[in-house]
Amino acid sequence: MKFESSVLAFLLAGLLAVAAFAQDLPPDAAAGSLKGRPYSPYADRGFPTQVFFGDTHVHSALSADAGGGGTTLMPRDMYRFARGEQVTSNTGQPVKLSRPFDFYMLTEHTDGMGVITDIIRGAPNIMSDPDGKRFHDAFAKGGDDAKEASIELIAKFSQGTLSQALLYQPGTSGYDNTWRDLVQAAEEFNTPHVFTAMIAYEWTSLVAGDNLHRNVIFRDGPERALQVVPFLMSPPAGSADPRDLWKWMQAYEDKTGGDVLAIPHNPNLSNGRMFAPNDTFRDGEAFDVEYLKTRQTWERLLEIQQTKGDSETHLLISPTDEFADYETWDWANLDVSAANADAMIPYEYARGILKEGIRFEAEQGVNPYKLGFVGGSDIHTGLTTGDDANFFGAFTWMEPSATRATTVAKGNVALDISYKGWQYATPGPTAVWATENTRAGIFDAMERREVYSTTGPRITVRFFGGSFAPEDVHTRELARVGYTKGVPMGSDLIAPEDGTAPSFLVYALRDPIGANLDRVQIIKGWVDPATGDTREQVYDVVWSDGREPGADGKLPDVGNTVDLTIPSWTNDIGAPELGTVWTDPDFDPNVHAFYYARVIEIPTPRWTAYDAVRFGVDMPSEVKMITRERAYTSPIWFTPSTD
């Protein structure tokens, strides 16, 4: 006992001496040569450290083109599903996500908000209107009758021929009650740092069937959002002109002190109108600088892919890009009332749009199309299911069945246009690099464009531009290096004073439950100063399996492990992670340019392959059975020095 007490006293004295010694050290001595940085690499971080995945564009039964087609899932059902709970689909099938979403944005259509509920229940004001009664009767029959009625309702709205009785306006009880309930539902399910439910809506602008839709996203809660009602397309409470939407957004911020942004989507269904080179609302006159600045202020993002087609690029824009023709929808406008034309293509796909933005900046000093990339499902079943093995379709008629892939979705006999269920794509999420999973954290990441889109898998991607050394990619503190020596995706890159070429640090990690990665590419776009023509180049910057480019400069294909009889694939090819530092070999310090990264997976089975096996059907030869999933980072823009 005496021995133990002596030992204890000795140890205690030693500890006290160490403590006293530590207190006597100067503050920087304990850190040694860390130059002001804490020893812990995770302490005092001021940059985003987490990537969150979510959907920025989805509809419940409260949207007329969803509820009319048989969707019964309501907002609260959707939020439960998005945060990971099992629900029953609109056709009575159990469905659950492989992993919950981190955030969710329910974007109901603005025009006629609340009317579909009254149409389905046969409200007196609806039944007294010929269009209303006819739609009610068709929706009540269900099946193909409901599907065709839903298509007709969209077409009538698109062409401006829908009965005024069905265009509910703010100030009516049906409209106002629906908006209040949507805001309240988001508030009920918003759990900061766990699951973020943003308040949002879809401004449903159409001009002769050409899509001009924008999703309007609030940073705010109900205390601000309920001070207003959504902006419509239909007068008197709306307009089809985006200028008027931007005025509404400015008025909202002025009135409430809040913050909103708008996300254009599906330019591939706008017949060139959404990003037209001149003002289609002003008889084709040129855009002035004020317009360019205003658009740059309110529209900082573009929905680059969704279930109705991928909008990254097109073979007419990028004929030498072997990955350009991916889930392409280029037949017609939104309601299939007018066919697409080749001249429209450059204004319908992100790569062409970004190049037009560079042209505006070179000519007028303002780039209205500095657009970060987000995904968005545009699912009308209330079920965002982006996994190919778990795809519940874009509309209720597309929920899993033996015939959904070959069912005609929509068409126009006079234009000889028809497309089928198999041509819909599984949608991908939006990924945001944020400091926290809250409304403020998610919104601020979107506003600074530190976001990217995937076509389904949860691939992790970092992309920085600046002055990097080759060894920088080997650090496991890659983000600290990226933010210290450069700028992240979505940013502007300042010209080096000595005119040297910038370098780019890119790193990609496969989805933990997904496929390996084939390669990472950097896409560059610029305007030729000699001719004024836009140019582009796709660079393979890092790839798997030790392949070497051929004499033509092309990288050999990674291979294919897909077994369509299961269906499945193996990760015997590809790599779980890829990263590099790349310097532009064709850099010109006097030329405006943009750069973004594209990550390509190895081949995997498409949702149609899972249908073929599970339902035991032989798919027609035209049906795509294999896919190459990918991720698109927001661009980084280079601006020449004005000195």
Coordinates of C-alpha atoms in Angstrom, one line a residue, residues 64-66 69 109 144 146-159 202 204 206 208-211 213 265-266 268-270 306-308 329-339 378 380 394-395 397-398 403-424 622:
A64 CA -51.6 18.2 -63.0
D65 CA -49.5 16.2 -65.4
A66 CA -48.7 13.8 -62.5
G69 CA -51.9 10.4 -65.1
H109 CA -45.9 23.4 -61.5
D144 CA -54.7 4.7 -71.2
A146 CA -56.0 8.9 -68.0
K147 CA -52.6 8.9 -69.8
E148 CA -54.0 10.4 -73.0
A149 CA -56.0 13.0 -71.0
S150 CA -52.9 14.0 -69.2
I151 CA -51.0 14.4 -72.5
E152 CA -53.9 16.4 -73.9
L153 CA -54.0 18.7 -70.8
I154 CA -50.3 19.4 -71.2
A155 CA -50.7 20.1 -74.9
K156 CA -53.6 22.5 -74.3
F157 CA -51.7 24.4 -71.7
S158 CA -48.6 24.5 -74.0
Q159 CA -50.6 26.0 -76.8
E202 CA -41.5 25.1 -61.1
T204 CA -44.0 26.5 -66.1
L206 CA -44.1 27.5 -72.5
A208 CA -46.0 27.4 -78.6
G209 CA -44.9 24.2 -76.9
D210 CA -41.2 25.3 -76.5
N211 CA -39.9 24.6 -73.0
H213 CA -39.3 26.1 -67.5
H265 CA -34.0 22.8 -67.4
N266 CA -34.5 20.7 -70.5
N268 CA -33.2 20.1 -75.4
L269 CA -37.0 20.5 -75.5
S270 CA -37.0 24.2 -76.1
Q306 CA -32.9 14.2 -66.2
T307 CA -35.3 11.5 -67.2
K308 CA -36.2 13.3 -70.5
W329 CA -33.7 13.5 -77.0
D330 CA -33.5 15.7 -80.0
W331 CA -36.8 15.1 -81.8
A332 CA -39.1 17.9 -81.0
N333 CA -40.2 20.5 -78.4
L334 CA -41.9 19.7 -75.1
D335 CA -45.4 18.9 -76.4
V336 CA -44.1 17.4 -79.7
S337 CA -46.0 20.1 -81.7
A338 CA -42.9 21.2 -83.6
A339 CA -39.9 19.2 -84.8
D378 CA -38.4 15.6 -63.3
H380 CA -43.9 12.6 -62.0
A394 CA -41.1 9.0 -65.1
F395 CA -44.9 8.7 -65.0
W397 CA -47.8 4.3 -66.6
M398 CA -44.1 3.7 -66.6
T403 CA -44.7 -3.7 -71.4
R404 CA -43.5 -0.3 -70.2
A405 CA -40.3 -0.3 -72.2
T406 CA -42.1 -0.7 -75.5
T407 CA -45.2 1.4 -74.8
V408 CA -45.5 4.5 -76.9
A409 CA -45.0 7.5 -74.6
K410 CA -45.9 10.4 -76.9
G411 CA -45.8 11.4 -80.5
N412 CA -47.1 13.4 -83.4
V413 CA -48.3 11.4 -86.4
A414 CA -48.2 14.5 -88.7
L415 CA -44.5 15.0 -87.9
D416 CA -43.8 11.2 -88.0
I417 CA -42.4 11.5 -84.4
S418 CA -43.0 8.8 -81.8
Y419 CA -41.0 7.8 -78.8
K420 CA -41.3 4.9 -76.3
G421 CA -40.9 4.2 -72.7
W422 CA -37.4 2.7 -73.1
Q423 CA -36.1 6.0 -74.3
Y424 CA -36.6 7.6 -70.8
E622 CA -33.6 -1.0 -80.9

